[in-house]
């Protein structure tokens, strides 16, 4: 059986793909392709939200996010030896890992080493040096990776044109990987300008060669944008140096959207534009082999204010990117709002009407939508599935149980 790669993500680089550039439906909702205007992904927004908090412990993050460590029972199972499941743990999710079903994870990535663009050192590595997450993962045979992130066109230009800063980053990463006996890195550079493509390609090759020279067992993975509008990725050049790719198969609609739509539409449609299937085929045509591709899916939703209840209607204001935990607790369990389903995009959504005759629309993934996309990934022998992010479903078991149902050896 061909070895598969499955990732529970993290969100990795921002949306950017050379797919159907003339599509009116998609261009209205996709990130701007102009170099000096940065697309802001859900990952980037979250980083901005928490960047000013100088928390030193996971307990502080737990308090901020009201994490209670309510025990959740998981279906018994162990990830199939020919399947790789990979997940991102975000620093702001504190100690939610105490409820992770590590038996269903091949690997996870700690998010993140936030690059200081001028020097290559880190703005923060959060609790990388101290977190018990790494020990808990290794006890269950789960590999551990370290995400490396840099957001924004200006930051990327500054860093990618500074060889000294890149050398500092490589040396720093080498020490930090060795400190926790980690298995490699996941590169998440978002908003790389088109003018810096050759510098980005050179950096990817150099960091891979340097780390593998330090430890031949290190694995280097690269986050791909769902839509590569600026044609940033030179797959032919970097492929020999990349062990696997993580496609950020989300943020097709988000804070930037003029109309409402799914976070991850499945198939291309006139109503919602390009979807996951189109993104995967794009990278296949660029030279990404399916057995090296992990398709990331979201454990969060996107919510807007609108004047009309119909999906695809004009947005009056972006509200938030709620995690699945909040969607379940606030809307489904408490308010009992019925879940609706759009077959074409294979996405779930709910419509909320408030007292002023305004509406809120919330698109998200649930067991029904994820099952369809998991089955498609399996039937096409794509390397795997990734979900951003671990802990977004804290307190609920259905997503872990779905992983067991689809990917367990038992």
PDB file of C-alpha atoms in Angstrom, residues 130-296:
ATOM      1  CA  UNK A 130       9.451  23.706  28.154  1.00  0.00           C
ATOM      2  CA  UNK A 131       6.159  22.309  26.858  1.00  0.00           C
ATOM      3  CA  UNK A 132       5.235  18.771  27.922  1.00  0.00           C
ATOM      4  CA  UNK A 133       3.448  18.395  24.586  1.00  0.00           C
ATOM      5  CA  UNK A 134       6.648  17.139  22.994  1.00  0.00           C
ATOM      6  CA  UNK A 135       7.238  14.485  25.647  1.00  0.00           C
ATOM      7  CA  UNK A 136       3.604  13.345  25.497  1.00  0.00           C
ATOM      8  CA  UNK A 137       3.773  13.034  21.710  1.00  0.00           C
ATOM      9  CA  UNK A 138       7.002  11.069  21.717  1.00  0.00           C
ATOM     10  CA  UNK A 139       5.712   8.658  24.326  1.00  0.00           C
ATOM     11  CA  UNK A 140       3.066   7.609  21.800  1.00  0.00           C
ATOM     12  CA  UNK A 141       5.523   7.479  18.890  1.00  0.00           C
ATOM     13  CA  UNK A 142       4.306  10.750  17.371  1.00  0.00           C
ATOM     14  CA  UNK A 143       6.961  12.727  15.486  1.00  0.00           C
ATOM     15  CA  UNK A 144       7.520  16.375  16.447  1.00  0.00           C
ATOM     16  CA  UNK A 145       8.182  19.249  14.048  1.00  0.00           C
ATOM     17  CA  UNK A 146       8.801  22.959  14.598  1.00  0.00           C
ATOM     18  CA  UNK A 147       6.921  25.475  12.434  1.00  0.00           C
ATOM     19  CA  UNK A 148       8.938  28.442  11.134  1.00  0.00           C
ATOM     20  CA  UNK A 149       6.752  31.453  10.318  1.00  0.00           C
ATOM     21  CA  UNK A 150       7.212  34.837   8.676  1.00  0.00           C
ATOM     22  CA  UNK A 151       4.219  37.010   7.743  1.00  0.00           C
ATOM     23  CA  UNK A 152       3.891  39.956   5.358  1.00  0.00           C
ATOM     24  CA  UNK A 153       5.583  41.094   2.148  1.00  0.00           C
ATOM     25  CA  UNK A 154       7.877  43.607   3.853  1.00  0.00           C
ATOM     26  CA  UNK A 155       9.069  41.091   6.439  1.00  0.00           C
ATOM     27  CA  UNK A 156       9.696  38.467   3.780  1.00  0.00           C
ATOM     28  CA  UNK A 157      11.638  40.830   1.515  1.00  0.00           C
ATOM     29  CA  UNK A 158      13.754  41.978   4.460  1.00  0.00           C
ATOM     30  CA  UNK A 159      14.601  38.434   5.510  1.00  0.00           C
ATOM     31  CA  UNK A 160      14.956  36.747   2.120  1.00  0.00           C
ATOM     32  CA  UNK A 161      17.489  39.324   0.906  1.00  0.00           C
ATOM     33  CA  UNK A 162      19.688  39.023   4.001  1.00  0.00           C
ATOM     34  CA  UNK A 163      22.032  36.031   3.900  1.00  0.00           C
ATOM     35  CA  UNK A 164      23.382  36.741   7.382  1.00  0.00           C
ATOM     36  CA  UNK A 165      19.874  36.615   8.841  1.00  0.00           C
ATOM     37  CA  UNK A 166      19.229  33.318   7.080  1.00  0.00           C
ATOM     38  CA  UNK A 167      22.420  31.831   8.482  1.00  0.00           C
ATOM     39  CA  UNK A 168      21.375  32.939  11.961  1.00  0.00           C
ATOM     40  CA  UNK A 169      17.969  31.316  11.519  1.00  0.00           C
ATOM     41  CA  UNK A 170      19.487  28.025  10.405  1.00  0.00           C
ATOM     42  CA  UNK A 171      21.928  27.952  13.322  1.00  0.00           C
ATOM     43  CA  UNK A 172      19.193  28.846  15.800  1.00  0.00           C
ATOM     44  CA  UNK A 173      16.817  26.220  14.448  1.00  0.00           C
ATOM     45  CA  UNK A 174      19.521  23.577  14.519  1.00  0.00           C
ATOM     46  CA  UNK A 175      20.068  24.171  18.229  1.00  0.00           C
ATOM     47  CA  UNK A 176      16.361  24.250  19.060  1.00  0.00           C
ATOM     48  CA  UNK A 177      15.603  21.058  17.135  1.00  0.00           C
ATOM     49  CA  UNK A 178      18.459  19.279  18.882  1.00  0.00           C
ATOM     50  CA  UNK A 179      17.303  20.567  22.273  1.00  0.00           C
ATOM     51  CA  UNK A 180      13.972  18.737  22.002  1.00  0.00           C
ATOM     52  CA  UNK A 181      15.190  15.895  19.755  1.00  0.00           C
ATOM     53  CA  UNK A 182      12.684  17.031  17.135  1.00  0.00           C
ATOM     54  CA  UNK A 183      12.162  15.507  13.694  1.00  0.00           C
ATOM     55  CA  UNK A 184      12.234  18.547  11.431  1.00  0.00           C
ATOM     56  CA  UNK A 185      10.553  21.790  10.398  1.00  0.00           C
ATOM     57  CA  UNK A 186       7.470  23.103   8.610  1.00  0.00           C
ATOM     58  CA  UNK A 187       8.115  26.322   6.664  1.00  0.00           C
ATOM     59  CA  UNK A 188       5.194  28.787   6.775  1.00  0.00           C
ATOM     60  CA  UNK A 189       6.140  32.015   4.979  1.00  0.00           C
ATOM     61  CA  UNK A 190       3.015  34.005   4.073  1.00  0.00           C
ATOM     62  CA  UNK A 191       2.822  36.993   1.743  1.00  0.00           C
ATOM     63  CA  UNK A 192       6.067  36.421  -0.155  1.00  0.00           C
ATOM     64  CA  UNK A 193       6.137  39.033  -2.987  1.00  0.00           C
ATOM     65  CA  UNK A 194       6.496  37.842  -6.565  1.00  0.00           C
ATOM     66  CA  UNK A 195       9.742  39.822  -6.896  1.00  0.00           C
ATOM     67  CA  UNK A 196      11.300  37.613  -4.192  1.00  0.00           C
ATOM     68  CA  UNK A 197      10.510  34.243  -5.755  1.00  0.00           C
ATOM     69  CA  UNK A 198      14.133  33.394  -6.592  1.00  0.00           C
ATOM     70  CA  UNK A 199      15.268  34.407  -3.085  1.00  0.00           C
ATOM     71  CA  UNK A 200      12.554  32.262  -1.526  1.00  0.00           C
ATOM     72  CA  UNK A 201      13.558  29.281  -3.661  1.00  0.00           C
ATOM     73  CA  UNK A 202      17.209  29.716  -2.708  1.00  0.00           C
ATOM     74  CA  UNK A 203      16.339  29.947   1.004  1.00  0.00           C
ATOM     75  CA  UNK A 204      14.258  26.745   0.929  1.00  0.00           C
ATOM     76  CA  UNK A 205      17.087  24.830  -0.705  1.00  0.00           C
ATOM     77  CA  UNK A 206      19.734  26.196   1.654  1.00  0.00           C
ATOM     78  CA  UNK A 207      17.831  25.547   4.883  1.00  0.00           C
ATOM     79  CA  UNK A 208      17.023  22.005   3.801  1.00  0.00           C
ATOM     80  CA  UNK A 209      20.620  21.212   2.822  1.00  0.00           C
ATOM     81  CA  UNK A 210      22.010  22.730   6.031  1.00  0.00           C
ATOM     82  CA  UNK A 211      19.634  20.948   8.415  1.00  0.00           C
ATOM     83  CA  UNK A 212      20.018  17.607   6.683  1.00  0.00           C
ATOM     84  CA  UNK A 213      23.794  17.994   6.829  1.00  0.00           C
ATOM     85  CA  UNK A 214      23.417  18.525  10.566  1.00  0.00           C
ATOM     86  CA  UNK A 215      21.116  15.510  10.900  1.00  0.00           C
ATOM     87  CA  UNK A 216      20.251  13.370   7.840  1.00  0.00           C
ATOM     88  CA  UNK A 217      17.047  12.255   9.560  1.00  0.00           C
ATOM     89  CA  UNK A 218      15.585  15.744   9.729  1.00  0.00           C
ATOM     90  CA  UNK A 219      12.530  16.234   7.519  1.00  0.00           C
ATOM     91  CA  UNK A 220      11.751  19.547   5.834  1.00  0.00           C
ATOM     92  CA  UNK A 221       8.173  20.367   4.828  1.00  0.00           C
ATOM     93  CA  UNK A 222       6.748  23.380   3.033  1.00  0.00           C
ATOM     94  CA  UNK A 223       3.345  25.064   3.366  1.00  0.00           C
ATOM     95  CA  UNK A 224       1.629  25.774   0.051  1.00  0.00           C
ATOM     96  CA  UNK A 225      -0.968  28.506  -0.461  1.00  0.00           C
ATOM     97  CA  UNK A 226      -4.440  27.340  -1.465  1.00  0.00           C
ATOM     98  CA  UNK A 227      -4.245  29.760  -4.386  1.00  0.00           C
ATOM     99  CA  UNK A 228      -0.768  30.817  -5.516  1.00  0.00           C
ATOM    100  CA  UNK A 229      -1.766  34.081  -7.200  1.00  0.00           C
ATOM    101  CA  UNK A 230       1.812  35.378  -7.426  1.00  0.00           C
ATOM    102  CA  UNK A 231       3.320  32.068  -8.618  1.00  0.00           C
ATOM    103  CA  UNK A 232       5.756  31.940  -5.689  1.00  0.00           C
ATOM    104  CA  UNK A 233       6.568  28.235  -5.615  1.00  0.00           C
ATOM    105  CA  UNK A 234       9.230  26.852  -7.965  1.00  0.00           C
ATOM    106  CA  UNK A 235       8.275  23.235  -7.341  1.00  0.00           C
ATOM    107  CA  UNK A 236      10.744  21.803  -9.863  1.00  0.00           C
ATOM    108  CA  UNK A 237      13.655  23.506  -8.081  1.00  0.00           C
ATOM    109  CA  UNK A 238      12.684  22.819  -4.455  1.00  0.00           C
ATOM    110  CA  UNK A 239      11.124  19.361  -4.741  1.00  0.00           C
ATOM    111  CA  UNK A 240      14.372  17.390  -4.245  1.00  0.00           C
ATOM    112  CA  UNK A 241      14.816  19.176  -0.912  1.00  0.00           C
ATOM    113  CA  UNK A 242      11.261  18.824   0.424  1.00  0.00           C
ATOM    114  CA  UNK A 243      10.051  15.693   2.221  1.00  0.00           C
ATOM    115  CA  UNK A 244       6.384  16.648   2.086  1.00  0.00           C
ATOM    116  CA  UNK A 245       4.123  19.599   1.320  1.00  0.00           C
ATOM    117  CA  UNK A 246       1.271  20.885   3.453  1.00  0.00           C
ATOM    118  CA  UNK A 247      -1.450  22.557   1.386  1.00  0.00           C
ATOM    119  CA  UNK A 248      -3.375  25.212   3.283  1.00  0.00           C
ATOM    120  CA  UNK A 249      -6.714  24.151   1.887  1.00  0.00           C
ATOM    121  CA  UNK A 250      -8.705  26.882   3.593  1.00  0.00           C
ATOM    122  CA  UNK A 251      -9.237  30.663   3.622  1.00  0.00           C
ATOM    123  CA  UNK A 252     -10.840  30.538   0.192  1.00  0.00           C
ATOM    124  CA  UNK A 253     -13.279  32.883   1.926  1.00  0.00           C
ATOM    125  CA  UNK A 254     -12.397  34.905   5.007  1.00  0.00           C
ATOM    126  CA  UNK A 255     -11.980  38.378   6.486  1.00  0.00           C
ATOM    127  CA  UNK A 256     -11.132  39.752   3.012  1.00  0.00           C
ATOM    128  CA  UNK A 257     -14.281  38.455   1.271  1.00  0.00           C
ATOM    129  CA  UNK A 258     -16.889  40.699  -0.332  1.00  0.00           C
ATOM    130  CA  UNK A 259     -19.420  37.880  -0.406  1.00  0.00           C
ATOM    131  CA  UNK A 260     -20.116  34.967   1.935  1.00  0.00           C
ATOM    132  CA  UNK A 261     -18.850  31.489   1.120  1.00  0.00           C
ATOM    133  CA  UNK A 262     -17.185  28.331   2.407  1.00  0.00           C
ATOM    134  CA  UNK A 263     -13.812  28.307   4.164  1.00  0.00           C
ATOM    135  CA  UNK A 264     -13.012  25.252   2.041  1.00  0.00           C
ATOM    136  CA  UNK A 265     -15.241  24.788  -1.018  1.00  0.00           C
ATOM    137  CA  UNK A 266     -14.780  21.316  -2.464  1.00  0.00           C
ATOM    138  CA  UNK A 267     -15.438  21.599  -6.194  1.00  0.00           C
ATOM    139  CA  UNK A 268     -15.186  24.570  -8.504  1.00  0.00           C
ATOM    140  CA  UNK A 269     -18.558  26.298  -8.967  1.00  0.00           C
ATOM    141  CA  UNK A 270     -19.986  29.436 -10.541  1.00  0.00           C
ATOM    142  CA  UNK A 271     -21.289  30.529  -7.154  1.00  0.00           C
ATOM    143  CA  UNK A 272     -18.210  30.015  -4.985  1.00  0.00           C
ATOM    144  CA  UNK A 273     -15.359  29.938  -7.502  1.00  0.00           C
ATOM    145  CA  UNK A 274     -12.317  27.665  -7.251  1.00  0.00           C
ATOM    146  CA  UNK A 275     -12.156  25.029  -4.552  1.00  0.00           C
ATOM    147  CA  UNK A 276      -9.992  22.354  -3.003  1.00  0.00           C
ATOM    148  CA  UNK A 277     -10.112  20.050  -6.021  1.00  0.00           C
ATOM    149  CA  UNK A 278      -8.800  22.827  -8.280  1.00  0.00           C
ATOM    150  CA  UNK A 279      -5.961  23.666  -5.882  1.00  0.00           C
ATOM    151  CA  UNK A 280      -4.796  20.070  -5.671  1.00  0.00           C
ATOM    152  CA  UNK A 281      -4.829  19.665  -9.453  1.00  0.00           C
ATOM    153  CA  UNK A 282      -2.914  22.923  -9.841  1.00  0.00           C
ATOM    154  CA  UNK A 283      -0.043  21.686  -7.683  1.00  0.00           C
ATOM    155  CA  UNK A 284      -0.146  18.288  -9.366  1.00  0.00           C
ATOM    156  CA  UNK A 285       0.396  20.041 -12.691  1.00  0.00           C
ATOM    157  CA  UNK A 286       3.240  22.046 -11.143  1.00  0.00           C
ATOM    158  CA  UNK A 287       5.027  18.810 -10.240  1.00  0.00           C
ATOM    159  CA  UNK A 288       3.904  17.977  -6.698  1.00  0.00           C
ATOM    160  CA  UNK A 289       3.522  14.206  -6.439  1.00  0.00           C
ATOM    161  CA  UNK A 290       0.413  13.131  -4.571  1.00  0.00           C
ATOM    162  CA  UNK A 291       2.381  10.903  -2.209  1.00  0.00           C
ATOM    163  CA  UNK A 292       4.200  14.015  -0.925  1.00  0.00           C
ATOM    164  CA  UNK A 293       1.082  16.173  -0.566  1.00  0.00           C
ATOM    165  CA  UNK A 294      -0.850  16.730   2.655  1.00  0.00           C
ATOM    166  CA  UNK A 295      -4.165  18.518   2.157  1.00  0.00           C
ATOM    167  CA  UNK A 296      -4.945  20.819   5.073  1.00  0.00           C
TER     168      UNK A 296
END
